Tab-separated table of C-alpha atoms in Angstrom:
chain	number	residue	atom	x	y	z
A	1	UNK	CA	10.319	30.258	-1.816
A	2	UNK	CA	6.829	31.350	-1.014
A	3	UNK	CA	6.841	33.811	-4.045
A	4	UNK	CA	8.291	30.838	-6.156
A	5	UNK	CA	5.426	28.502	-4.922
A	6	UNK	CA	2.770	30.965	-5.719
A	7	UNK	CA	4.074	31.282	-9.524
A	8	UNK	CA	3.911	27.528	-9.604
A	9	UNK	CA	0.626	27.458	-7.962
A	10	UNK	CA	-0.735	30.201	-10.302
A	11	UNK	CA	1.185	28.374	-13.960
A	12	UNK	CA	-0.616	25.120	-12.689
A	13	UNK	CA	-4.051	27.001	-12.418
A	14	UNK	CA	-3.564	27.780	-16.353
A	15	UNK	CA	-2.330	25.106	-16.994
A	16	UNK	CA	-4.054	22.509	-15.137
A	17	UNK	CA	-7.446	21.523	-17.034
A	18	UNK	CA	-5.162	20.934	-20.358
A	19	UNK	CA	-4.814	17.754	-21.467
A	20	UNK	CA	-1.994	18.179	-23.701
A	21	UNK	CA	-0.191	20.164	-21.542
A	22	UNK	CA	-0.662	16.775	-18.616
A	23	UNK	CA	0.108	14.450	-21.249
A	24	UNK	CA	3.755	16.441	-22.435
A	25	UNK	CA	4.850	17.160	-19.159
A	26	UNK	CA	5.256	13.643	-18.361
A	27	UNK	CA	6.181	13.042	-21.825
A	28	UNK	CA	9.022	15.455	-21.313
A	29	UNK	CA	10.049	13.454	-17.993
A	30	UNK	CA	9.986	10.374	-20.107
A	31	UNK	CA	11.998	11.335	-22.180
A	32	UNK	CA	14.488	12.261	-19.544
A	33	UNK	CA	14.682	9.004	-18.215
A	34	UNK	CA	14.862	7.514	-21.696
A	35	UNK	CA	18.662	9.944	-22.021
A	36	UNK	CA	19.511	9.550	-18.580
A	37	UNK	CA	18.366	5.869	-17.671
A	38	UNK	CA	20.417	5.439	-14.712
A	39	UNK	CA	19.330	8.704	-13.153
A	40	UNK	CA	17.256	8.559	-9.864
A	41	UNK	CA	16.453	12.656	-10.579
A	42	UNK	CA	15.062	11.419	-13.426
A	43	UNK	CA	12.675	8.714	-12.671
A	44	UNK	CA	11.596	10.979	-9.246
A	45	UNK	CA	10.800	13.784	-11.886
A	46	UNK	CA	8.973	10.814	-13.781
A	47	UNK	CA	6.794	9.606	-10.928
A	48	UNK	CA	6.337	13.234	-9.806
A	49	UNK	CA	4.856	13.828	-12.995
A	50	UNK	CA	2.477	10.882	-12.992
A	51	UNK	CA	0.788	12.437	-9.329
A	52	UNK	CA	-0.252	15.559	-12.639
A	53	UNK	CA	-3.092	13.427	-13.285
A	54	UNK	CA	-4.232	12.819	-9.931
A	55	UNK	CA	-4.198	17.147	-8.763
A	56	UNK	CA	-5.158	17.892	-12.426
A	57	UNK	CA	-8.756	18.836	-13.088
A	58	UNK	CA	-9.004	17.182	-16.244
A	59	UNK	CA	-12.656	15.164	-17.130
A	60	UNK	CA	-12.232	11.923	-16.251
A	61	UNK	CA	-11.948	10.393	-19.494
A	62	UNK	CA	-8.835	12.216	-20.027
A	63	UNK	CA	-7.722	10.967	-16.797
A	64	UNK	CA	-8.228	7.464	-17.600
A	65	UNK	CA	-6.427	7.522	-21.163
A	66	UNK	CA	-3.564	9.663	-19.749
A	67	UNK	CA	-3.450	7.218	-16.839
A	68	UNK	CA	-3.656	3.729	-19.086
A	69	UNK	CA	-0.564	4.979	-22.035
A	70	UNK	CA	1.694	6.222	-18.751
A	71	UNK	CA	1.525	2.306	-16.788
A	72	UNK	CA	-0.056	0.579	-19.890
A	73	UNK	CA	2.571	1.749	-22.256
A	74	UNK	CA	5.328	4.715	-20.901
A	75	UNK	CA	6.827	3.021	-17.776
A	76	UNK	CA	6.378	-0.534	-19.154
A	77	UNK	CA	8.716	0.568	-21.790
A	78	UNK	CA	10.968	2.938	-19.279
A	79	UNK	CA	11.085	-0.770	-17.570
A	80	UNK	CA	13.015	-2.061	-20.779
A	81	UNK	CA	15.828	0.276	-20.725
A	82	UNK	CA	16.061	-0.187	-17.080
A	83	UNK	CA	15.073	-3.114	-15.155
A	84	UNK	CA	15.684	-1.740	-12.126
A	85	UNK	CA	12.783	0.506	-12.405
A	86	UNK	CA	10.507	-1.857	-13.843
A	87	UNK	CA	11.791	-4.053	-10.532
A	88	UNK	CA	10.908	-1.016	-8.409
A	89	UNK	CA	7.433	-0.317	-9.834
A	90	UNK	CA	6.027	-3.680	-8.949
A	91	UNK	CA	8.099	-3.652	-5.670
A	92	UNK	CA	5.524	-0.091	-5.629
A	93	UNK	CA	2.353	-2.274	-6.822
A	94	UNK	CA	2.653	-4.676	-3.966
A	95	UNK	CA	2.812	-2.562	-1.442
A	96	UNK	CA	0.373	-0.505	-2.877
A	97	UNK	CA	-1.829	-3.844	-2.135
A	98	UNK	CA	-0.953	-4.312	1.451
A	99	UNK	CA	-1.327	-0.571	1.949
A	100	UNK	CA	-5.245	-0.637	1.196
A	101	UNK	CA	-5.264	-3.677	2.562
A	102	UNK	CA	-4.072	-2.470	6.367
A	103	UNK	CA	-6.160	1.354	5.164
A	104	UNK	CA	-9.279	-0.985	5.471
A	105	UNK	CA	-8.446	-2.457	8.919
A	106	UNK	CA	-6.519	0.626	10.538
A	107	UNK	CA	-8.355	3.859	8.567
A	108	UNK	CA	-11.758	2.664	7.919
A	109	UNK	CA	-12.273	0.455	10.792
A	110	UNK	CA	-9.661	2.453	13.316
A	111	UNK	CA	-8.355	-1.219	14.716
A	112	UNK	CA	-4.585	-0.841	15.025
A	113	UNK	CA	-3.391	-3.874	13.203
A	114	UNK	CA	0.315	-4.850	13.633
A	115	UNK	CA	0.429	-8.317	12.588
A	116	UNK	CA	-0.314	-7.169	9.151
A	117	UNK	CA	2.268	-9.064	7.926
A	118	UNK	CA	0.939	-12.214	8.667
A	119	UNK	CA	-1.664	-12.421	6.725
A	120	UNK	CA	1.365	-11.377	3.881
A	121	UNK	CA	3.224	-14.867	4.865
A	122	UNK	CA	0.087	-16.995	4.686
A	123	UNK	CA	-0.555	-15.949	1.044
A	124	UNK	CA	3.055	-16.467	0.481
A	125	UNK	CA	3.349	-20.093	2.008
A	126	UNK	CA	0.060	-21.176	0.789
A	127	UNK	CA	1.829	-21.185	-3.081
A	128	UNK	CA	5.486	-21.453	-1.949
A	129	UNK	CA	4.816	-25.063	-0.627
A	130	UNK	CA	2.570	-26.255	-3.616
A	131	UNK	CA	4.814	-24.584	-6.294
A	132	UNK	CA	7.966	-26.455	-4.841
A	133	UNK	CA	8.929	-29.874	-3.954
A	134	UNK	CA	8.374	-29.230	-0.788
A	135	UNK	CA	4.421	-30.681	-0.557
A	136	UNK	CA	6.602	-34.025	-1.332
A	137	UNK	CA	7.346	-33.972	2.290
A	138	UNK	CA	3.930	-34.507	3.540
A	139	UNK	CA	1.834	-35.250	0.416
A	140	UNK	CA	2.625	-38.377	-1.645
A	141	UNK	CA	0.832	-39.677	-4.350
A	142	UNK	CA	0.972	-36.375	-6.332
A	143	UNK	CA	3.772	-34.922	-8.639
A	144	UNK	CA	5.005	-31.837	-6.553
A	145	UNK	CA	6.005	-29.263	-7.540
A	146	UNK	CA	3.024	-28.132	-9.100
A	147	UNK	CA	2.631	-26.883	-12.636
A	148	UNK	CA	1.974	-22.835	-12.878
A	149	UNK	CA	-0.865	-23.253	-14.353
A	150	UNK	CA	-1.777	-23.974	-10.904
A	151	UNK	CA	-1.045	-20.287	-9.642
A	152	UNK	CA	-4.450	-19.056	-10.523
A	153	UNK	CA	-6.172	-20.896	-8.516
A	154	UNK	CA	-3.666	-21.126	-5.808
A	155	UNK	CA	-3.850	-17.066	-5.780
A	156	UNK	CA	-8.077	-17.700	-4.769
A	157	UNK	CA	-6.514	-20.336	-2.217
A	158	UNK	CA	-4.197	-17.667	-1.188
A	159	UNK	CA	-6.976	-14.742	-0.613
A	160	UNK	CA	-8.918	-17.730	1.579
A	161	UNK	CA	-6.686	-18.618	3.867
A	162	UNK	CA	-5.514	-14.923	4.554
A	163	UNK	CA	-9.172	-14.179	5.132
A	164	UNK	CA	-9.118	-16.488	7.041
A	165	UNK	CA	-6.104	-16.161	9.172
A	166	UNK	CA	-7.707	-12.388	9.127
A	167	UNK	CA	-10.822	-13.610	10.912
A	168	UNK	CA	-9.066	-16.202	13.393
A	169	UNK	CA	-6.963	-13.551	14.580
A	170	UNK	CA	-10.066	-10.847	15.090
A	171	UNK	CA	-13.041	-13.519	17.176
A	172	UNK	CA	-10.289	-13.592	20.006
A	173	UNK	CA	-9.605	-9.494	19.873
A	174	UNK	CA	-13.091	-8.297	19.399
A	175	UNK	CA	-13.502	-6.771	22.582
A	176	UNK	CA	-9.793	-5.099	22.529
A	177	UNK	CA	-8.609	-1.697	21.938
A	178	UNK	CA	-6.427	1.195	21.247
A	179	UNK	CA	-3.152	-0.050	22.703
A	180	UNK	CA	-4.322	-3.762	24.219
A	181	UNK	CA	-5.711	-4.876	20.474
A	182	UNK	CA	-2.214	-3.492	19.003
A	183	UNK	CA	-0.086	-5.324	21.618
A	184	UNK	CA	-2.220	-8.575	20.908
A	185	UNK	CA	-2.302	-8.443	17.364
A	186	UNK	CA	1.907	-7.509	17.085
A	187	UNK	CA	1.740	-11.071	19.166
A	188	UNK	CA	-0.455	-12.393	16.058
A	189	UNK	CA	2.269	-11.923	13.871
A	190	UNK	CA	4.739	-12.664	15.181
A	191	UNK	CA	3.570	-15.842	16.608
A	192	UNK	CA	2.912	-16.856	12.794
A	193	UNK	CA	5.986	-16.033	12.176
A	194	UNK	CA	7.623	-18.418	14.603
A	195	UNK	CA	5.458	-21.211	13.688
A	196	UNK	CA	6.955	-21.047	10.013
A	197	UNK	CA	10.111	-21.195	11.576
A	198	UNK	CA	9.560	-24.430	13.605
A	199	UNK	CA	7.174	-26.185	11.188
A	200	UNK	CA	10.430	-28.343	9.905
A	201	UNK	CA	9.526	-30.864	12.171
A	202	UNK	CA	8.270	-33.742	12.866
A	203	UNK	CA	6.837	-33.564	9.843
A	204	UNK	CA	8.172	-31.071	7.206
A	205	UNK	CA	5.687	-28.251	6.035
A	206	UNK	CA	7.734	-24.982	5.379
A	207	UNK	CA	11.244	-26.076	5.207
A	208	UNK	CA	11.405	-23.563	8.892
A	209	UNK	CA	14.423	-21.125	9.045
A	210	UNK	CA	16.418	-22.820	5.887
A	211	UNK	CA	12.924	-21.653	3.757
A	212	UNK	CA	11.610	-22.673	0.448
A	213	UNK	CA	13.593	-22.893	-2.918
A	214	UNK	CA	12.466	-23.117	-6.116
A	215	UNK	CA	9.009	-21.670	-6.321
A	216	UNK	CA	7.470	-22.281	-9.805
A	217	UNK	CA	6.237	-19.095	-11.736
A	218	UNK	CA	2.558	-18.599	-12.954
A	219	UNK	CA	2.282	-20.025	-16.271
A	220	UNK	CA	-0.451	-20.078	-19.082
A	221	UNK	CA	-1.017	-23.456	-21.024
A	222	UNK	CA	2.670	-24.567	-20.437
A	223	UNK	CA	3.693	-20.954	-20.973
A	224	UNK	CA	5.664	-19.374	-17.847
A	225	UNK	CA	4.974	-15.946	-16.868
A	226	UNK	CA	8.531	-15.532	-15.163
A	227	UNK	CA	9.664	-11.735	-16.687
A	228	UNK	CA	9.757	-9.280	-14.571
A	229	UNK	CA	6.771	-7.505	-17.695
A	230	UNK	CA	4.604	-11.021	-16.707
A	231	UNK	CA	4.987	-9.908	-12.852
A	232	UNK	CA	4.617	-5.672	-13.551
A	233	UNK	CA	0.941	-6.523	-15.761
A	234	UNK	CA	-0.342	-9.364	-13.171
A	235	UNK	CA	0.397	-6.626	-10.398
A	236	UNK	CA	-1.256	-4.176	-11.539
A	237	UNK	CA	-4.447	-5.931	-12.870
A	238	UNK	CA	-4.411	-7.495	-9.260
A	239	UNK	CA	-3.713	-3.752	-7.979
A	240	UNK	CA	-6.681	-2.373	-10.056
A	241	UNK	CA	-9.180	-4.826	-8.898
A	242	UNK	CA	-7.896	-4.043	-5.101
A	243	UNK	CA	-8.844	0.025	-5.930
A	244	UNK	CA	-11.714	-1.311	-7.560
A	245	UNK	CA	-13.190	-3.127	-4.652
A	246	UNK	CA	-12.136	-0.679	-1.926
A	247	UNK	CA	-13.770	1.895	-3.487
A	248	UNK	CA	-16.503	-0.107	-3.675
A	249	UNK	CA	-16.650	-0.812	-0.194
A	250	UNK	CA	-15.790	3.006	1.041
A	251	UNK	CA	-19.339	4.046	-0.954
A	252	UNK	CA	-21.089	0.928	0.641
A	253	UNK	CA	-22.992	0.179	3.944
A	254	UNK	CA	-20.579	-1.957	4.936
A	255	UNK	CA	-17.172	1.946	4.371
A	256	UNK	CA	-20.093	3.696	6.580
A	257	UNK	CA	-20.840	0.624	9.002
A	258	UNK	CA	-16.945	0.645	9.650
A	259	UNK	CA	-16.661	4.489	10.085
A	260	UNK	CA	-19.471	4.607	12.319
A	261	UNK	CA	-17.523	2.229	14.602
A	262	UNK	CA	-13.992	3.631	14.773
A	263	UNK	CA	-15.811	6.893	15.699
A	264	UNK	CA	-17.951	5.679	17.934
A	265	UNK	CA	-18.143	1.433	19.089
A	266	UNK	CA	-20.747	1.711	21.153
A	267	UNK	CA	-22.843	4.343	19.512
A	268	UNK	CA	-22.987	2.669	16.297
A	269	UNK	CA	-23.968	-0.874	18.409
A	270	UNK	CA	-27.150	1.282	19.072
A	271	UNK	CA	-27.761	2.003	16.043
A	272	UNK	CA	-28.095	-1.637	14.883
A	273	UNK	CA	-25.135	-1.981	12.902
A	274	UNK	CA	-23.956	-5.584	13.620
A	275	UNK	CA	-20.237	-4.368	14.641
A	276	UNK	CA	-18.779	-8.219	15.771
A	277	UNK	CA	-19.544	-8.296	11.966
A	278	UNK	CA	-18.602	-5.464	10.865
A	279	UNK	CA	-15.068	-6.278	12.608
A	280	UNK	CA	-14.685	-9.291	11.092
A	281	UNK	CA	-15.636	-8.559	7.637
A	282	UNK	CA	-12.633	-5.437	7.977
A	283	UNK	CA	-10.125	-8.052	9.124
A	284	UNK	CA	-10.760	-10.398	6.799
A	285	UNK	CA	-11.236	-8.037	3.503
A	286	UNK	CA	-7.801	-6.529	4.834
A	287	UNK	CA	-5.748	-9.708	4.897
A	288	UNK	CA	-7.162	-11.265	1.601
A	289	UNK	CA	-5.017	-8.048	0.121
A	290	UNK	CA	-2.142	-9.169	1.681
A	291	UNK	CA	-2.733	-12.523	0.847
A	292	UNK	CA	-3.250	-12.176	-2.880
A	293	UNK	CA	-0.048	-9.814	-3.411
A	294	UNK	CA	2.358	-12.785	-0.946
A	295	UNK	CA	1.253	-15.047	-3.599
A	296	UNK	CA	2.855	-13.146	-5.833
A	297	UNK	CA	5.493	-11.982	-3.988
A	298	UNK	CA	6.333	-16.187	-3.446
A	299	UNK	CA	6.173	-16.695	-7.368
A	300	UNK	CA	8.778	-13.898	-8.280
A	301	UNK	CA	11.149	-14.445	-5.734
A	302	UNK	CA	10.770	-18.083	-6.298
A	303	UNK	CA	12.587	-18.325	-2.579
A	304	UNK	CA	10.888	-17.250	0.726
A	305	UNK	CA	11.540	-18.120	4.314
A	306	UNK	CA	10.447	-16.369	7.896
A	307	UNK	CA	12.576	-13.520	7.610
A	308	UNK	CA	10.360	-12.088	5.022
A	309	UNK	CA	7.872	-11.382	7.382
A	310	UNK	CA	8.997	-10.021	10.604
A	311	UNK	CA	7.552	-6.935	12.776
A	312	UNK	CA	9.184	-4.721	10.546
A	313	UNK	CA	7.157	-5.332	7.500
A	314	UNK	CA	4.040	-4.012	9.473
A	315	UNK	CA	5.186	-1.147	11.004
A	316	UNK	CA	6.821	-0.502	7.002
A	317	UNK	CA	3.296	-0.916	5.648
A	318	UNK	CA	1.103	1.596	9.047
A	319	UNK	CA	4.003	3.849	7.653
A	320	UNK	CA	2.265	3.842	4.275
A	321	UNK	CA	-1.322	4.463	5.428
A	322	UNK	CA	0.194	7.238	8.108
A	323	UNK	CA	1.995	9.150	5.591
A	324	UNK	CA	-0.338	8.514	2.757
A	325	UNK	CA	-3.649	9.610	4.957
A	326	UNK	CA	-5.183	7.110	6.935
A	327	UNK	CA	-8.564	6.060	5.692
A	328	UNK	CA	-7.567	7.880	2.227
A	329	UNK	CA	-7.540	5.267	-0.409
A	330	UNK	CA	-5.593	7.820	-2.543
A	331	UNK	CA	-3.475	8.292	-0.258
A	332	UNK	CA	-2.004	4.867	0.804
A	333	UNK	CA	-1.088	4.317	-2.607
A	334	UNK	CA	0.823	7.783	-2.686
A	335	UNK	CA	2.462	6.489	0.576
A	336	UNK	CA	3.568	3.028	-0.208
A	337	UNK	CA	4.790	4.424	-3.508
A	338	UNK	CA	6.897	7.658	-1.019
A	339	UNK	CA	8.486	4.607	0.988
A	340	UNK	CA	9.065	2.003	-1.727
A	341	UNK	CA	10.923	5.047	-3.587
A	342	UNK	CA	12.981	6.112	-0.321
A	343	UNK	CA	14.027	2.931	0.167
A	344	UNK	CA	14.717	1.687	-2.925
A	345	UNK	CA	15.743	4.313	-4.808
A	346	UNK	CA	16.421	7.350	-2.496
A	347	UNK	CA	18.580	5.712	-0.142
A	348	UNK	CA	20.364	3.022	-2.142
A	349	UNK	CA	21.344	6.406	-4.190
A	350	UNK	CA	22.236	8.234	-1.849
A	351	UNK	CA	24.390	5.094	-0.167
A	352	UNK	CA	25.872	4.065	-3.447
A	353	UNK	CA	27.066	8.005	-3.730
A	354	UNK	CA	28.631	8.244	-0.268
A	355	UNK	CA	30.732	4.755	-1.034
A	356	UNK	CA	32.368	5.914	-4.176
A	357	UNK	CA	33.486	9.104	-1.985
A	358	UNK	CA	35.088	7.188	0.610
A	359	UNK	CA	36.946	5.107	-1.944
A	360	UNK	CA	37.687	7.397	-4.266
A	361	UNK	CA	39.523	9.036	-1.068
A	362	UNK	CA	37.094	12.336	-1.704
A	363	UNK	CA	35.360	11.223	1.837
A	364	UNK	CA	36.896	9.798	4.922
A	365	UNK	CA	33.610	8.482	6.637
A	366	UNK	CA	33.851	5.367	8.767
A	367	UNK	CA	31.865	2.525	7.347
A	368	UNK	CA	29.194	3.141	10.269
A	369	UNK	CA	28.057	5.547	9.016
A	370	UNK	CA	26.110	4.981	5.997
A	371	UNK	CA	22.966	5.620	5.090
A	372	UNK	CA	21.571	1.982	4.473
A	373	UNK	CA	22.013	1.329	8.049
A	374	UNK	CA	20.326	4.484	8.910
A	375	UNK	CA	16.873	3.430	6.512
A	376	UNK	CA	14.584	3.311	9.836
A	377	UNK	CA	15.591	6.389	11.025
A	378	UNK	CA	14.902	8.085	8.313
A	379	UNK	CA	11.193	6.652	8.123
A	380	UNK	CA	11.091	7.407	11.314
A	381	UNK	CA	11.967	11.443	11.024
A	382	UNK	CA	9.538	11.707	7.786
A	383	UNK	CA	6.514	10.213	10.670
A	384	UNK	CA	8.034	12.788	13.408
A	385	UNK	CA	7.658	15.438	10.671
A	386	UNK	CA	4.499	14.183	9.203
A	387	UNK	CA	2.468	14.148	12.742
A	388	UNK	CA	3.685	17.527	13.722
A	389	UNK	CA	3.455	19.277	9.790
A	390	UNK	CA	0.650	17.495	8.178
A	391	UNK	CA	-0.907	15.035	10.488
A	392	UNK	CA	-3.956	13.946	7.864
A	393	UNK	CA	-0.999	12.373	5.368
A	394	UNK	CA	0.007	13.599	1.939
A	395	UNK	CA	-3.931	13.218	0.895
A	396	UNK	CA	-5.614	12.527	3.744
A	397	UNK	CA	-9.348	11.559	3.683
A	398	UNK	CA	-12.284	14.484	3.662
A	399	UNK	CA	-13.471	13.107	7.404
A	400	UNK	CA	-10.266	12.961	8.715
A	401	UNK	CA	-9.686	16.639	7.776
A	402	UNK	CA	-12.519	17.937	9.576
A	403	UNK	CA	-11.920	16.140	12.148
A	404	UNK	CA	-8.745	17.242	12.867
A	405	UNK	CA	-9.824	20.620	12.167
A	406	UNK	CA	-12.299	20.750	13.925
A	407	UNK	CA	-10.347	19.338	17.124
A	408	UNK	CA	-8.009	22.129	16.355
A	409	UNK	CA	-10.662	24.771	16.095
A	410	UNK	CA	-10.347	26.018	12.741
A	411	UNK	CA	-13.268	25.040	11.436
A	412	UNK	CA	-14.544	28.488	9.996
A	413	UNK	CA	-18.198	29.435	11.061
A	414	UNK	CA	-20.725	30.019	9.082
A	415	UNK	CA	-21.593	33.474	8.296
A	416	UNK	CA	-25.510	34.553	8.642
A	417	UNK	CA	-27.856	34.391	6.090
A	418	UNK	CA	-28.719	37.467	4.998
A	419	UNK	CA	-31.551	39.200	2.594
A	420	UNK	CA	-34.827	40.317	3.648
A	421	UNK	CA	-36.229	36.578	2.876
A	422	UNK	CA	-33.531	34.960	5.103
A	423	UNK	CA	-35.284	31.480	5.965
A	424	UNK	CA	-35.706	30.437	9.995
A	425	UNK	CA	-36.100	26.784	9.664
A	426	UNK	CA	-38.293	25.074	12.413
A	427	UNK	CA	-39.721	28.511	14.735
A	428	UNK	CA	-42.942	29.655	13.057
A	429	UNK	CA	-41.585	33.206	12.570
A	430	UNK	CA	-41.888	35.284	9.759
A	431	UNK	CA	-39.225	34.462	7.121
A	432	UNK	CA	-39.967	29.965	8.219
A	433	UNK	CA	-42.654	27.765	7.444
A	434	UNK	CA	-44.165	27.727	10.274
A	435	UNK	CA	-43.927	23.774	10.606
A	436	UNK	CA	-41.515	23.177	13.608
A	437	UNK	CA	-39.073	20.425	12.707
A	438	UNK	CA	-41.856	18.284	10.971
C-alpha cells in the first residue's frame, strides 16, 4: 500500500504543476459521469478530481480559470444530465456557508456554539413569513405573499436579523467558557426552536408545528428563479462572497484579535484587545452567514417548519468544521462537502443497494439494519477516527497544526548556525553586532 501511494505521489509531483494535466483529469471524470450519470462512484471521482486544483502547484491564474470553468460550466452541465447532482451541489454550497460561519465562532474565536442552527432558522423564517400568506395573519392592509422581487431585500434583512440574534446570544454568555458556553448556546438553539413551534397563538406568526408553505421563489422583474440551475448559481454567488469576507477577516486585525482571544483571553485583554466587542462581532458575523443561507433554503424548499432546525443540524455543521479543520477556511469547505456527499450520496446509495438485495432475496437482512438508520453512528465513527489519527482535520490551519505538534513534542529543533561568521544576536561577543537587545 505504501508503495502504491508512493508511486501515486511521485506521478502527481511530475504532473501537478501542469495545467493541462489537472484540467485533463477533471475532463476525464466529467466524461465518466456523462457516460454513467447515475453512478455514485463516478460522481465521487469527479468531486475528488476537484481537489487536485487545490493541491496542485499551478499559478493562481490557472487555478482560477479551471475553477471558474468547472463550477460555472462543467458542474451545471452534469446537473442537466442528472438533476439530483445539481441538488447535491446546492446542498453542499448551503452547508459550506454554514460551516464557514460556525468556523468563525469556533475556529477563529474559540467559542463553542451548539445552537448555531438558531441563526439559520432566523433567516429562513424572515423570508418565509413575508414570502407567503403567513404575514397576513398579523399585518393587515398589505397583499401577501410578497412577490419574489422582494427576496433580494429580505436577504439583507435576514442577515441583519441573524446578526442581531447572534449579538443577543453573545451578551449573556460573555463570561462563560468551555462546557458552560456550550450548554448555554445549546439551550439558546432549543429555545428558538420551541418559540417557533409555539408562536402560532395568540397571534399566528409562525404557524407553529404546521410550518409555512408555499414560499415564494426569488424573481427579477417578475421572472421567477425557481429552477435548480437558478438556485445553484445563487448559492455559488453568495458562497463566493462569504469566502472572500471570511478570508479578509482572517487576515485582518479582527482575525488576529479573534486568534488572540482563542489562545488566551486574559492576555488578549491585557494587550488592549476589546474582548467583549470582538466576541460579539464573532457571534454576529458567524450568524449572518447562516441567516442569508436560511432565506435561500426557505425559498428553495417552499416549506419550512421548526423540525427543519433541530439540534442535530448544529451538530452536523460542527462535525463539518471539525472534520475539515478548525480555523481553516479550505477545511470548512472540504468538511462540508465530505459530510453532505456522505449523507446524500454514499449512505443513501448503500441503503438503496442493500434494499434491492433484500427485495430480490439475495440477502435476508432485517429492516432494522438499514444503513440509513445508522447515519449518526457513521458520523460519530468518522469523528472518532479523525480525532485519533488526524486531530488537526483534513486541511488544518497552520497555527492549529503547529500547536498540536508542539503539544505532542513533535517540534523539530532548529540546528545552530555553523560557519566562521555565525551571528550571535544581542551577546556582544565576536560574531554579534555588540548592540545587545537594542
